[in-house]
PDB file of C-alpha atoms in Angstrom:
ATOM      1  CA  MET A   1      -7.928  21.651  28.486  1.00 89.00           C
ATOM      2  CA  ILE A   2      -8.602  25.294  30.325  1.00 93.00           C
ATOM      3  CA  VAL A   3     -11.219  27.434  28.674  1.00 93.00           C
ATOM      4  CA  GLU A   4     -11.001  30.856  28.730  1.00 94.00           C
ATOM      5  CA  LYS A   5     -14.768  32.045  27.252  1.00 94.00           C
ATOM      6  CA  VAL A   6     -17.908  30.770  26.681  1.00 95.00           C
ATOM      7  CA  ILE A   7     -18.029  30.236  22.433  1.00 93.00           C
ATOM      8  CA  GLY A   8     -21.784  30.389  22.241  1.00 91.00           C
ATOM      9  CA  ASN A   9     -24.907  29.060  23.769  1.00 92.00           C
ATOM     10  CA  ILE A  10     -26.973  25.727  22.564  1.00 91.00           C
ATOM     11  CA  HIS A  11     -30.502  27.975  23.423  1.00 87.00           C
ATOM     12  CA  THR A  12     -29.330  30.560  20.863  1.00 88.00           C
ATOM     13  CA  VAL A  13     -27.567  28.314  18.555  1.00 78.00           C
ATOM     14  CA  ASN A  14     -28.840  25.599  15.969  1.00 70.00           C
ATOM     15  CA  GLU A  15     -28.239  22.613  14.382  1.00 80.00           C
ATOM     16  CA  TRP A  16     -25.765  20.542  16.116  1.00 80.00           C
ATOM     17  CA  THR A  17     -24.978  16.872  14.530  1.00 85.00           C
ATOM     18  CA  GLY A  18     -21.580  15.966  16.694  1.00 88.00           C
ATOM     19  CA  HIS A  19     -21.164  14.569  20.039  1.00 93.00           C
ATOM     20  CA  THR A  20     -22.380  16.984  23.460  1.00 93.00           C
ATOM     21  CA  GLU A  21     -20.347  16.506  26.185  1.00 95.00           C
ATOM     22  CA  LYS A  22     -22.279  17.515  29.493  1.00 96.00           C
ATOM     23  CA  ILE A  23     -20.332  19.706  32.825  1.00 96.00           C
ATOM     24  CA  TYR A  24     -22.860  19.779  35.817  1.00 96.00           C
ATOM     25  CA  LEU A  25     -23.167  22.403  37.951  1.00 94.00           C
ATOM     26  CA  GLU A  26     -25.376  24.092  40.566  1.00 90.00           C
ATOM     27  CA  SER A  27     -26.572  26.693  39.614  1.00 88.00           C
ATOM     28  CA  ASP A  28     -24.126  28.709  42.459  1.00 87.00           C
ATOM     29  CA  SER A  29     -20.891  27.060  40.548  1.00 91.00           C
ATOM     30  CA  LEU A  30     -22.147  29.253  37.707  1.00 91.00           C
ATOM     31  CA  ARG A  31     -20.952  32.410  39.365  1.00 89.00           C
ATOM     32  CA  LYS A  32     -17.326  31.409  39.567  1.00 91.00           C
ATOM     33  CA  ARG A  33     -14.773  31.964  36.822  1.00 90.00           C
ATOM     34  CA  ILE A  34     -11.892  29.719  37.856  1.00 93.00           C
ATOM     35  CA  GLN A  35     -12.553  26.429  38.551  1.00 95.00           C
ATOM     36  CA  ARG A  36     -12.171  22.414  38.113  1.00 96.00           C
ATOM     37  CA  VAL A  37     -15.145  20.515  36.886  1.00 96.00           C
ATOM     38  CA  THR A  38     -15.389  17.017  35.705  1.00 96.00           C
ATOM     39  CA  THR A  39     -17.512  16.089  32.411  1.00 95.00           C
ATOM     40  CA  ASP A  40     -20.059  13.811  32.433  1.00 95.00           C
ATOM     41  CA  HIS A  41     -17.352  11.634  30.344  1.00 95.00           C
ATOM     42  CA  GLY A  42     -14.800  11.747  32.591  1.00 94.00           C
ATOM     43  CA  ASN A  43     -12.854  14.826  31.404  1.00 93.00           C
ATOM     44  CA  VAL A  44     -11.003  17.217  33.456  1.00 95.00           C
ATOM     45  CA  ILE A  45     -11.318  20.635  32.412  1.00 94.00           C
ATOM     46  CA  GLY A  46     -10.243  23.431  34.054  1.00 96.00           C
ATOM     47  CA  ILE A  47     -12.170  26.911  33.530  1.00 95.00           C
ATOM     48  CA  ARG A  48     -10.943  30.469  33.379  1.00 95.00           C
ATOM     49  CA  LEU A  49     -12.999  32.740  32.307  1.00 93.00           C
ATOM     50  CA  LEU A  50     -11.045  35.590  30.890  1.00 93.00           C
ATOM     51  CA  GLU A  51     -14.324  37.996  31.486  1.00 90.00           C
ATOM     52  CA  ASN A  52     -16.104  39.063  34.228  1.00 88.00           C
ATOM     53  CA  LYS A  53     -19.222  36.900  33.861  1.00 88.00           C
ATOM     54  CA  ASP A  54     -21.235  33.979  34.655  1.00 90.00           C
ATOM     55  CA  LEU A  55     -21.851  31.023  33.367  1.00 93.00           C
ATOM     56  CA  ARG A  56     -25.157  30.154  31.867  1.00 92.00           C
ATOM     57  CA  ASP A  57     -26.696  26.941  31.851  1.00 92.00           C
ATOM     58  CA  GLY A  58     -26.198  25.581  27.704  1.00 93.00           C
ATOM     59  CA  ASP A  59     -22.878  27.355  27.896  1.00 94.00           C
ATOM     60  CA  ILE A  60     -20.783  26.303  24.863  1.00 94.00           C
ATOM     61  CA  LEU A  61     -17.060  26.002  26.392  1.00 95.00           C
ATOM     62  CA  HIS A  62     -15.520  24.290  23.409  1.00 94.00           C
ATOM     63  CA  GLN A  63     -16.716  22.935  19.727  1.00 92.00           C
ATOM     64  CA  ASP A  64     -14.818  21.085  16.921  1.00 91.00           C
ATOM     65  CA  GLU A  65     -15.721  18.980  14.586  1.00 88.00           C
ATOM     66  CA  LYS A  66     -17.061  16.427  16.377  1.00 92.00           C
ATOM     67  CA  ASN A  67     -17.637  17.185  19.639  1.00 93.00           C
ATOM     68  CA  ARG A  68     -18.664  20.132  22.135  1.00 93.00           C
ATOM     69  CA  ILE A  69     -18.502  20.598  25.844  1.00 95.00           C
ATOM     70  CA  VAL A  70     -22.023  22.620  27.546  1.00 95.00           C
ATOM     71  CA  ILE A  71     -22.571  23.566  30.834  1.00 95.00           C
ATOM     72  CA  SER A  72     -25.751  21.999  32.232  1.00 94.00           C
ATOM     73  CA  THR A  73     -27.533  23.586  35.331  1.00 92.00           C
ATOM     74  CA  LEU A  74     -28.638  21.024  37.960  1.00 94.00           C
ATOM     75  CA  ALA A  75     -32.087  21.565  39.539  1.00 93.00           C
ATOM     76  CA  ASP A  76     -32.567  23.923  42.861  1.00 92.00           C
ATOM     77  CA  ASP A  77     -34.899  23.662  45.235  1.00 94.00           C
ATOM     78  CA  VAL A  78     -37.274  26.407  44.884  1.00 95.00           C
ATOM     79  CA  LEU A  79     -40.144  28.282  45.712  1.00 96.00           C
ATOM     80  CA  THR A  80     -42.105  29.255  42.142  1.00 96.00           C
ATOM     81  CA  ILE A  81     -44.885  32.430  43.279  1.00 96.00           C
ATOM     82  CA  LEU A  82     -47.733  32.466  40.659  1.00 95.00           C
ATOM     83  CA  PRO A  83     -49.327  35.568  42.059  1.00 93.00           C
ATOM     84  CA  GLU A  84     -53.069  36.294  40.549  1.00 93.00           C
ATOM     85  CA  SER A  85     -52.899  39.887  40.489  1.00 92.00           C
ATOM     86  CA  ILE A  86     -50.882  43.101  40.197  1.00 91.00           C
ATOM     87  CA  GLY A  87     -51.364  43.303  43.720  1.00 92.00           C
ATOM     88  CA  GLN A  88     -50.539  39.980  44.683  1.00 92.00           C
ATOM     89  CA  MET A  89     -47.173  40.837  42.814  1.00 91.00           C
ATOM     90  CA  GLY A  90     -46.679  43.886  44.421  1.00 91.00           C
ATOM     91  CA  GLU A  91     -47.294  42.807  47.740  1.00 92.00           C
ATOM     92  CA  ILE A  92     -44.894  39.779  47.824  1.00 92.00           C
ATOM     93  CA  ALA A  93     -41.942  41.767  45.316  1.00 90.00           C
ATOM     94  CA  HIS A  94     -42.130  44.668  48.143  1.00 92.00           C
ATOM     95  CA  GLN A  95     -41.351  41.791  51.490  1.00 91.00           C
ATOM     96  CA  LEU A  96     -38.708  39.931  49.239  1.00 90.00           C
ATOM     97  CA  GLY A  97     -36.925  43.319  48.293  1.00 86.00           C
ATOM     98  CA  ASN A  98     -37.030  43.766  52.167  1.00 87.00           C
ATOM     99  CA  ARG A  99     -35.172  40.752  52.754  1.00 86.00           C
ATOM    100  CA  HIS A 100     -32.689  41.566  49.601  1.00 86.00           C
ATOM    101  CA  LEU A 101     -33.375  37.576  48.002  1.00 86.00           C
ATOM    102  CA  PRO A 102     -32.701  37.116  44.670  1.00 87.00           C
ATOM    103  CA  ALA A 103     -35.378  36.653  42.073  1.00 89.00           C
ATOM    104  CA  GLN A 104     -35.810  34.944  38.235  1.00 88.00           C
ATOM    105  CA  PHE A 105     -38.962  35.730  36.433  1.00 90.00           C
ATOM    106  CA  GLU A 106     -40.333  33.408  33.239  1.00 88.00           C
ATOM    107  CA  GLY A 107     -43.188  34.813  32.020  1.00 88.00           C
ATOM    108  CA  ASP A 108     -45.603  34.967  34.803  1.00 88.00           C
ATOM    109  CA  GLU A 109     -43.852  33.344  37.580  1.00 91.00           C
ATOM    110  CA  MET A 110     -41.289  34.722  40.329  1.00 93.00           C
ATOM    111  CA  ILE A 111     -38.511  31.996  40.863  1.00 94.00           C
ATOM    112  CA  VAL A 112     -36.656  32.176  44.093  1.00 93.00           C
ATOM    113  CA  GLN A 113     -34.573  30.011  45.742  1.00 91.00           C
ATOM    114  CA  TYR A 114     -36.498  27.990  48.767  1.00 93.00           C
ATOM    115  CA  ASP A 115     -36.232  29.462  52.391  1.00 93.00           C
ATOM    116  CA  TYR A 116     -39.289  28.357  54.335  1.00 95.00           C
ATOM    117  CA  LEU A 117     -39.821  31.866  56.107  1.00 94.00           C
ATOM    118  CA  VAL A 118     -41.001  32.328  53.036  1.00 94.00           C
ATOM    119  CA  GLU A 119     -42.473  29.405  52.604  1.00 95.00           C
ATOM    120  CA  GLU A 120     -44.438  30.633  55.611  1.00 95.00           C
ATOM    121  CA  LEU A 121     -45.041  34.531  54.197  1.00 94.00           C
ATOM    122  CA  LEU A 122     -46.719  33.122  50.772  1.00 95.00           C
ATOM    123  CA  ALA A 123     -49.151  31.226  52.732  1.00 95.00           C
ATOM    124  CA  GLU A 124     -50.144  33.699  55.104  1.00 94.00           C
ATOM    125  CA  LEU A 125     -50.564  36.152  52.716  1.00 93.00           C
ATOM    126  CA  GLY A 126     -52.048  33.401  50.665  1.00 94.00           C
ATOM    127  CA  ILE A 127     -50.255  34.347  47.529  1.00 95.00           C
ATOM    128  CA  PRO A 128     -50.081  30.936  45.276  1.00 96.00           C
ATOM    129  CA  TYR A 129     -46.886  28.980  45.428  1.00 97.00           C
ATOM    130  CA  LYS A 130     -45.046  25.744  44.206  1.00 97.00           C
ATOM    131  CA  ARG A 131     -42.052  24.205  46.151  1.00 97.00           C
ATOM    132  CA  GLU A 132     -40.266  22.321  42.987  1.00 96.00           C
ATOM    133  CA  LYS A 133     -37.098  21.274  42.036  1.00 96.00           C
ATOM    134  CA  ARG A 134     -36.277  23.769  39.016  1.00 92.00           C
ATOM    135  CA  LYS A 135     -33.356  23.748  36.903  1.00 89.00           C
ATOM    136  CA  VAL A 136     -32.347  27.732  36.238  1.00 84.00           C
ATOM    137  CA  ARG A 137     -30.464  29.087  33.398  1.00 76.00           C
ATOM    138  CA  GLN A 138     -28.524  31.595  35.492  1.00 78.00           C
ATOM    139  CA  ALA A 139     -27.068  32.007  38.896  1.00 79.00           C
ATOM    140  CA  PHE A 140     -29.024  33.781  41.572  1.00 79.00           C
ATOM    141  CA  ARG A 141     -27.545  36.733  42.283  1.00 68.00           C
ATOM    142  CA  HIS A 142     -27.542  38.849  45.947  1.00 58.00           C
ATOM    143  CA  ILE A 143     -27.386  42.693  45.072  1.00 55.00           C
ATOM    144  CA  GLY A 144     -25.061  44.184  47.868  1.00 52.00           C
ATOM    145  CA  HIS A 145     -26.719  47.506  49.618  1.00 45.00           C
ATOM    146  CA  SER A 146     -27.271  48.691  53.019  1.00 47.00           C
ATOM    147  CA  HIS A 147     -29.590  50.642  54.787  1.00 46.00           C
ATOM    148  CA  GLU A 148     -26.805  53.384  56.023  1.00 53.00           C
TER     149      GLU A 148
END
């Protein structure tokens, strides 16, 4: 089977009584438009997305009356940053922006991929954080930029 488009996402589509097969991907693989993957039931699926769009956790790649195939993101090693003030948020956002480090936000939390230098910076600045294995819904995307 070759999948060319995402037909929905389980986080926005409810009510499914059929069987769900999962494809476990690392967050970096969510950016790949063409790849060969294997479901948790051993079925090999080709993905060749026609749209230039990243996959997301929960994307439904196939669904019929009895079965659906869904993307499930594996947990990443991340730093969850928990600033206690707008000043701390501004300071760490500025520092991470200078490093062009991609971040994601969930509620009041800033999430970045683990980096020992960032961990040292957070400790030095006294900004609360925790290192954890965490499932992210989308790939960390680096934004190209140069200081010319």
